[in-house]
Short mmCIF file of C-alpha atoms in Angstrom, two decimals:
data_model
loop_
_atom_site.label_atom_id
_atom_site.label_comp_id
_atom_site.label_asym_id
_atom_site.label_seq_id
_atom_site.Cartn_x
_atom_site.Cartn_y
_atom_site.Cartn_z
CA GLY A 1 2.82 -0.34 -27.54
CA ILE A 2 5.53 -2.82 -26.59
CA PRO A 3 7.46 -1.79 -23.51
CA GLN A 4 11.13 -0.89 -24.35
CA ARG A 5 14.10 0.06 -22.16
CA ILE A 6 14.17 3.92 -22.04
CA GLN A 7 17.14 5.95 -20.73
CA ALA A 8 17.32 9.66 -19.92
CA ASP A 9 20.71 11.27 -19.17
CA PHE A 10 21.30 14.54 -17.44
CA LYS A 11 24.40 16.70 -16.55
CA ALA A 12 25.70 16.17 -13.07
CA TYR A 13 27.16 18.86 -10.82
CA ASP A 14 29.73 18.78 -8.12
CA GLY A 15 28.37 19.52 -4.64
CA GLU A 16 24.75 18.85 -5.65
CA ALA A 17 22.94 17.08 -2.71
CA ILE A 18 19.74 15.16 -3.67
CA PHE A 19 17.08 14.00 -1.45
CA GLY A 20 13.84 11.94 -1.63
CA LEU A 21 12.69 8.90 -3.85
CA GLY A 22 10.38 7.76 -1.06
CA GLN A 23 11.63 5.42 1.72
CA GLN A 24 14.90 4.02 0.34
CA GLN A 25 17.61 2.61 2.58
CA PRO A 26 21.07 3.38 1.19
CA GLY A 27 22.20 4.47 4.61
CA ARG A 28 22.56 8.12 3.42
CA LEU A 29 20.33 11.21 3.57
CA ASP A 30 22.11 12.68 0.61
CA LEU A 31 21.59 10.32 -2.40
CA LYS A 32 24.29 11.87 -4.53
CA GLY A 33 26.70 9.02 -5.67
CA CYS A 34 23.99 6.38 -5.00
CA VAL A 35 22.28 4.04 -7.35
CA ILE A 36 18.55 3.56 -6.33
CA ASP A 37 16.37 0.81 -7.71
CA LEU A 38 12.98 2.15 -8.66
CA ILE A 39 10.90 -0.96 -7.59
CA GLN A 40 8.36 -1.61 -4.71
CA ARG A 41 9.50 -4.13 -2.12
CA THR A 42 9.26 -4.17 1.54
CA PRO A 43 10.82 -2.48 3.52
CA ARG A 44 11.42 0.05 0.75
CA VAL A 45 8.85 2.54 -0.76
CA THR A 46 9.49 4.00 -4.20
CA ILE A 47 8.12 7.44 -4.82
CA PRO A 48 10.03 8.91 -7.83
CA CYS A 49 10.15 12.40 -6.44
CA SER A 50 13.39 14.15 -5.56
CA LEU A 51 14.62 17.57 -4.23
CA SER A 52 18.04 18.99 -5.25
CA ARG A 53 20.18 21.48 -3.19
CA ARG A 54 20.17 23.46 -6.41
CA VAL A 55 16.66 24.39 -5.63
CA TYR A 56 14.71 22.22 -8.11
CA GLY A 57 12.30 19.40 -7.73
CA PHE A 58 12.04 16.40 -10.10
CA LEU A 59 9.24 13.84 -10.50
CA GLY A 60 9.46 10.82 -12.74
CA GLN A 61 5.77 10.29 -13.77
CA ASN A 62 6.35 6.84 -15.07
CA PRO A 63 5.61 3.76 -12.86
CA ALA A 64 7.99 1.39 -14.68
CA ILE A 65 10.47 -0.66 -12.92
CA GLY A 66 13.95 1.00 -13.19
CA ARG A 67 16.67 2.78 -11.39
CA VAL A 68 18.33 6.16 -10.90
CA GLU A 69 22.09 6.70 -11.04
CA TRP A 70 23.35 9.90 -9.47
CA GLY A 71 26.96 9.69 -10.45
CA ALA A 72 29.76 12.29 -10.07
CA ASN A 73 29.93 12.83 -13.79
CA TRP A 74 26.41 11.99 -15.06
CA ALA A 75 22.81 11.54 -13.86
CA ARG A 76 20.67 8.89 -15.38
CA TRP A 77 17.02 7.65 -15.08
CA LEU A 78 16.30 4.15 -16.49
CA ALA A 79 13.14 2.34 -17.28
CA GLU A 80 13.57 -1.29 -17.92
CA GLY A 81 10.25 -1.50 -19.90
CA SER A 82 8.01 1.32 -20.93
CA THR A 83 6.24 2.80 -23.77
CA GLN A 84 7.10 6.43 -22.91
CA ARG A 85 9.11 8.42 -20.42
CA THR A 86 7.43 11.45 -18.77
CA TYR A 87 9.13 13.95 -16.29
CA TRP A 88 7.92 16.95 -14.32
CA SER A 89 10.15 19.50 -12.84
CA THR A 90 9.95 22.82 -11.06
CA ALA A 91 12.78 25.11 -10.00
CA GLY A 92 13.89 28.53 -8.45
CA GLY A 93 12.05 28.63 -5.20
CA PRO A 94 13.04 27.66 -1.62
CA PRO A 95 12.59 23.87 -0.71
CA ALA A 96 9.25 24.50 0.91
CA GLU A 97 7.82 26.24 -2.18
CA ILE A 98 9.19 23.35 -4.44
CA LEU A 99 7.56 20.72 -2.25
CA GLY A 100 4.32 22.74 -2.20
CA LEU A 101 4.36 22.84 -6.10
CA SER A 102 5.06 19.03 -6.13
CA ALA A 103 2.06 18.47 -3.86
CA THR A 104 -0.07 20.56 -6.16
CA ALA A 105 1.02 18.53 -9.15
CA THR A 106 0.36 15.10 -7.46
CA GLY A 107 -2.43 15.97 -5.05
CA ARG A 108 -2.89 17.75 -1.86
CA ALA A 109 -2.95 15.55 1.37
CA LEU A 110 -6.26 15.18 3.16
CA LEU A 111 -6.70 16.72 6.52
CA LEU A 112 -5.70 14.35 9.27
CA PRO A 113 -8.57 13.63 11.59
CA LYS A 114 -7.79 14.77 15.28
CA TRP A 115 -8.39 11.12 16.49
CA ALA A 116 -5.85 9.78 14.17
CA ALA A 117 -3.13 11.67 16.05
CA GLY A 118 -4.08 9.58 19.23
CA PHE A 119 -2.69 6.20 20.50
CA TRP A 120 -2.96 3.09 18.16
CA GLN A 121 -2.69 -0.37 19.51
CA SER A 122 -1.68 -3.25 17.41
CA LYS A 123 0.03 -6.62 17.80
CA LEU A 124 0.58 -9.91 15.93
CA ARG A 125 -2.18 -10.72 16.53
CA TYR A 126 -5.64 -10.73 18.24
CA ARG A 127 -7.12 -14.06 17.65
CA SER A 128 -10.76 -13.38 18.63
CA GLN A 129 -13.34 -10.92 19.46
CA VAL A 130 -13.12 -11.90 23.14
CA GLU A 131 -9.43 -11.25 23.24
CA LEU A 132 -9.67 -7.90 21.53
CA LEU A 133 -12.37 -6.69 23.77
CA ALA A 134 -10.64 -7.80 26.85
CA VAL A 135 -7.51 -5.75 25.86
CA ALA A 136 -9.76 -2.69 25.21
CA HIS A 137 -11.55 -2.96 28.55
CA GLU A 138 -8.18 -3.27 30.28
CA TYR A 139 -7.01 -0.09 28.73
CA LYS A 140 -10.18 1.67 30.10
CA ARG A 141 -9.88 -0.01 33.47
CA ARG A 142 -6.29 1.51 33.89
CA ASP A 143 -7.52 4.73 32.49
CA LEU A 144 -5.00 4.61 29.62
CA PRO A 145 -5.69 6.47 26.27
CA LEU A 146 -6.67 4.27 23.32
CA ASP A 147 -7.93 5.74 20.10
CA ILE A 148 -7.52 3.01 17.55
CA ILE A 149 -7.12 -0.80 17.90
CA VAL A 150 -5.97 -2.76 14.94
CA ILE A 151 -7.17 -6.33 13.89
CA ASP A 152 -4.23 -7.73 12.08
CA ALA A 153 -4.02 -10.55 9.55
CA GLY A 154 -5.69 -13.88 9.91
CA HIS A 155 -9.07 -12.78 11.22
CA TRP A 156 -10.61 -13.78 8.04
CA THR A 157 -12.16 -16.86 6.63
CA LEU A 158 -9.77 -17.01 3.52
CA MET A 159 -7.73 -14.56 1.67
CA GLY A 160 -10.03 -12.98 -0.91
CA ASP A 161 -13.27 -13.48 1.16
CA TRP A 162 -12.64 -10.04 2.88
CA ARG A 163 -14.77 -10.82 5.94
CA PHE A 164 -14.47 -11.95 9.62
CA ASP A 165 -14.19 -15.51 10.52
CA PRO A 166 -17.62 -15.98 12.15
CA GLN A 167 -16.22 -18.63 14.46
CA GLN A 168 -13.84 -16.23 16.24
CA TRP A 169 -15.63 -12.95 15.52
CA PRO A 170 -19.23 -13.90 15.78
CA ASP A 171 -20.74 -10.43 16.40
CA PRO A 172 -18.71 -7.73 14.62
CA ALA A 173 -21.57 -5.26 14.86
CA GLY A 174 -21.89 -5.72 18.58
CA MET A 175 -18.11 -5.44 18.99
CA LEU A 176 -17.96 -2.24 17.10
CA ARG A 177 -20.80 -0.77 19.09
CA GLU A 178 -19.10 -1.54 22.34
CA LEU A 179 -15.77 -0.18 21.31
CA ASP A 180 -17.48 2.94 20.02
CA ARG A 181 -19.03 3.46 23.55
CA MET A 182 -15.50 3.36 24.79
CA GLY A 183 -14.24 5.96 22.31
CA ILE A 184 -12.30 3.36 20.42
CA LYS A 185 -12.01 3.05 16.52
CA VAL A 186 -11.32 -0.11 14.75
CA MET A 187 -8.85 -0.76 11.93
CA VAL A 188 -8.66 -3.92 10.04
CA SER A 189 -5.92 -5.41 7.93
CA VAL A 190 -6.78 -6.06 4.35
CA TRP A 191 -4.60 -8.01 1.88
CA PRO A 192 -4.77 -7.84 -1.98
CA THR A 193 -4.28 -11.54 -2.21
CA VAL A 194 -6.79 -14.17 -3.22
CA ASN A 195 -6.87 -17.85 -2.33
CA ALA A 196 -8.27 -20.04 -5.14
CA LEU A 197 -10.56 -21.55 -2.52
CA SER A 198 -12.08 -18.16 -1.81
CA ARG A 199 -15.83 -17.74 -2.50
CA ASN A 200 -14.97 -14.71 -4.79
CA TYR A 201 -12.11 -16.44 -6.77
CA PRO A 202 -14.48 -17.84 -9.51
CA ALA A 203 -16.15 -14.65 -10.25
CA MET A 204 -12.85 -12.58 -10.26
CA GLN A 205 -11.18 -15.12 -12.52
CA GLU A 206 -14.02 -15.18 -14.94
CA SER A 207 -14.25 -11.38 -15.12
CA GLY A 208 -10.49 -10.85 -15.52
CA LEU A 209 -10.17 -9.10 -12.16
CA LEU A 210 -6.97 -10.96 -11.22
CA VAL A 211 -3.28 -10.12 -12.22
CA ARG A 212 -2.05 -12.62 -14.71
CA THR A 213 1.37 -14.03 -15.23
CA GLU A 214 3.33 -14.03 -18.36
CA ARG A 215 5.06 -17.41 -17.72
CA GLY A 216 5.27 -20.21 -15.07
CA ALA A 217 2.75 -20.62 -12.37
CA PRO A 218 -0.46 -18.42 -12.49
CA THR A 219 0.06 -17.42 -8.93
CA PRO A 220 2.76 -14.72 -8.33
CA THR A 221 3.24 -15.19 -4.71
CA PRO A 222 3.50 -18.13 -2.22
CA LEU A 223 2.08 -17.21 1.26
CA PHE A 224 0.43 -18.67 4.27
CA ASP A 225 -3.35 -18.59 4.63
CA ILE A 226 -5.92 -20.26 6.88
CA ARG A 227 -6.08 -23.24 4.63
CA PRO A 228 -4.78 -25.41 3.05
CA ALA A 229 -1.63 -25.87 5.43
CA GLY A 230 1.75 -24.60 4.48
CA PRO A 231 2.71 -21.82 1.87
CA ILE A 232 0.32 -21.83 -1.12
CA GLY A 233 0.18 -19.93 -4.39
CA LEU A 234 -2.01 -16.84 -4.01
CA TYR A 235 -3.44 -14.59 -6.81
CA LEU A 236 -3.55 -10.86 -6.65
CA TYR A 237 -6.58 -8.69 -7.39
CA ASP A 238 -5.78 -6.15 -10.19
CA ALA A 239 -5.68 -2.80 -8.53
CA THR A 240 -5.13 -1.07 -11.95
CA HIS A 241 -8.56 -2.33 -13.13
CA PRO A 242 -11.42 -0.08 -12.27
CA ALA A 243 -13.94 -2.96 -12.09
CA ALA A 244 -11.57 -4.86 -9.80
CA ARG A 245 -11.38 -1.99 -7.47
CA LYS A 246 -15.04 -1.57 -7.39
CA PHE A 247 -15.50 -5.39 -6.79
CA LEU A 248 -13.08 -5.16 -3.90
CA TRP A 249 -15.07 -2.30 -2.31
CA ASP A 250 -18.30 -4.13 -2.73
CA GLN A 251 -16.77 -7.08 -0.63
CA LEU A 252 -15.36 -4.62 1.93
CA ARG A 253 -18.78 -2.93 2.35
CA ALA A 254 -20.42 -6.32 3.02
CA GLY A 255 -17.67 -7.82 5.18
CA TYR A 256 -16.54 -4.86 7.12
CA TYR A 257 -18.06 -1.45 6.54
CA ARG A 258 -21.63 -2.42 7.28
CA TYR A 259 -20.56 -3.30 10.81
CA GLY A 260 -18.96 0.08 11.40
CA VAL A 261 -15.36 -0.55 10.10
CA LYS A 262 -14.16 2.58 8.37
CA LEU A 263 -10.30 2.22 8.86
CA PHE A 264 -8.21 -0.14 6.80
CA TRP A 265 -4.60 -1.40 6.96
CA LEU A 266 -3.42 -2.00 3.41
CA ASP A 267 -0.87 -4.64 4.25
CA ALA A 268 1.43 -6.24 1.50
CA ASP A 269 0.22 -3.59 -1.05
CA GLU A 270 3.58 -3.30 -2.88
CA PRO A 271 2.15 -5.83 -3.94
CA GLU A 272 4.09 -8.63 -2.29
CA ILE A 273 5.25 -11.07 -4.90
CA LYS A 274 7.85 -13.81 -4.46
CA PRO A 275 10.32 -13.85 -6.11
CA ILE A 276 10.22 -10.17 -7.25
CA HIS A 277 9.71 -10.48 -11.10
CA PRO A 278 7.33 -7.72 -12.14
CA ASP A 279 8.22 -8.36 -15.66
CA ASN A 280 6.26 -11.66 -15.26
CA LEU A 281 3.09 -9.85 -14.33
CA HIS A 282 0.38 -8.57 -16.63
CA TYR A 283 -1.94 -5.92 -15.36
CA TYR A 284 -5.08 -4.19 -16.86
CA LEU A 285 -3.01 -1.08 -17.48
CA GLY A 286 -0.19 -2.97 -19.20
CA HIS A 287 2.88 -5.05 -18.79
CA GLY A 288 4.24 -5.34 -15.21
CA ALA A 289 7.64 -3.80 -16.10
CA ALA A 290 5.85 -0.68 -17.34
CA VAL A 291 3.17 -0.16 -14.61
CA HIS A 292 4.04 -2.19 -11.54
CA ASN A 293 5.13 0.60 -9.26
CA ILE A 294 1.74 2.34 -9.36
CA TYR A 295 -0.06 -0.63 -7.80
CA PRO A 296 -0.07 0.62 -4.04
CA LEU A 297 -1.55 4.13 -5.35
CA LEU A 298 -4.42 2.59 -7.18
CA HIS A 299 -5.09 0.12 -4.36
CA ALA A 300 -5.32 3.07 -1.89
CA ARG A 301 -7.76 4.68 -4.44
CA ALA A 302 -10.11 1.58 -4.21
CA PHE A 303 -10.59 2.34 -0.50
CA TYR A 304 -10.82 6.28 -0.88
CA ASP A 305 -13.36 5.87 -3.83
CA GLY A 306 -15.37 3.36 -1.73
CA LEU A 307 -15.36 5.37 1.40
CA ARG A 308 -16.35 8.51 -0.43
CA SER A 309 -19.18 6.80 -2.18
CA GLU A 310 -20.56 6.04 1.21
CA GLY A 311 -20.46 9.75 2.24
CA ASP A 312 -17.38 9.48 4.47
CA ASP A 313 -14.90 12.46 4.41
CA GLU A 314 -12.51 11.55 7.18
CA ILE A 315 -10.51 9.00 5.26
CA ILE A 316 -7.21 7.38 6.33
CA THR A 317 -5.62 4.13 5.43
CA LEU A 318 -2.36 2.65 6.64
CA ASN A 319 -0.27 1.51 3.82
CA ARG A 320 2.92 -0.64 3.63
CA SER A 321 3.76 0.99 0.22
CA ALA A 322 2.99 4.03 -1.94
CA TRP A 323 3.62 5.88 -5.08
CA ALA A 324 3.56 9.56 -6.00
CA GLY A 325 0.14 11.14 -5.36
CA ARG A 326 -0.81 8.70 -2.53
CA GLN A 327 -1.49 11.56 -0.18
CA ARG A 328 -4.63 12.64 -1.99
CA TYR A 329 -6.20 9.25 -1.02
CA GLY A 330 -5.63 9.72 2.75
CA SER A 331 -2.90 7.09 2.53
CA ALA A 332 -0.46 7.10 5.63
CA VAL A 333 2.65 5.06 4.96
CA ARG A 334 4.45 2.75 7.44
CA LEU A 335 7.78 1.36 7.05
CA GLY A 336 7.54 -2.20 5.71
CA ASP A 337 8.60 -5.25 7.60
CA GLY A 338 12.01 -4.92 8.90
CA GLU A 339 14.31 -6.87 11.07
CA SER A 340 14.52 -6.39 14.82
CA THR A 341 18.39 -6.35 15.09
CA LEU A 342 20.87 -4.34 17.06
CA ASP A 343 21.98 -2.80 13.77
CA ALA A 344 18.46 -1.85 12.73
#
């Protein structure tokens, strides 16, 4: 159907404190009296699940762009473009019970592996295999704990190739073996963006595995890549398309997993678009205004399904964004890119 603006109104109560909705930043723990935009954008994460002091939990199950208005006289949930509005609610128990029922409805979290609670080392950025191994060896020389080391953005040939640059990372398998002997696991940063110069772009374009735009430029976001110089228009793979998720994992298996990489940092998975106009996007699941907020959940699913298909059961990804149910895919959420200021 054609997305329509949908509004649901509820009675408001004096003294009702409301918490949740993911990682919002209104500067208040109690969201009563706030207007919260329901849209994914760094450094905010939208998870439409809330908990009231009146001992009920509320989950807006629709991934549409919208907002919540918790006024003194009225409460309102708005979807700017949707074909339906669905809610789930539970009431009566203490907060722990309500949160448990919410987890049952959206999916139980995977057990966190013991090693994941250790020390993670990351910086912007390790530029070569030589540099990364030197850092790992220095940790060991000083007898400092190091459980996971993260290879950040820019280690690739091009966005959308999803593989190491062989000039700077000539022996990934040997590097992984050496780090494994030191008891160190490797996490690799993976972006959902695709450069038109990527070796995978033609096949993805032909098979309809990329997010389309409704108007204007066909690329929804300008970012920097290895080449060409300067900000360029980049495409997004369509995480709402099952075939696109399978295609992505096939590339990840060939570019990383076969060398021993089993941990992935899902950066820019809101997804990052500039300017933020989800209504200009068209996904496999439908119009961007109606489905955009679910992108990080299904992106995490691509990695979960891929790793499970290989027989792995200790699955954890580090994500910059999320949506309701992300915990069942082993998704750990980090706060998006923030500013290093005295106020922050």
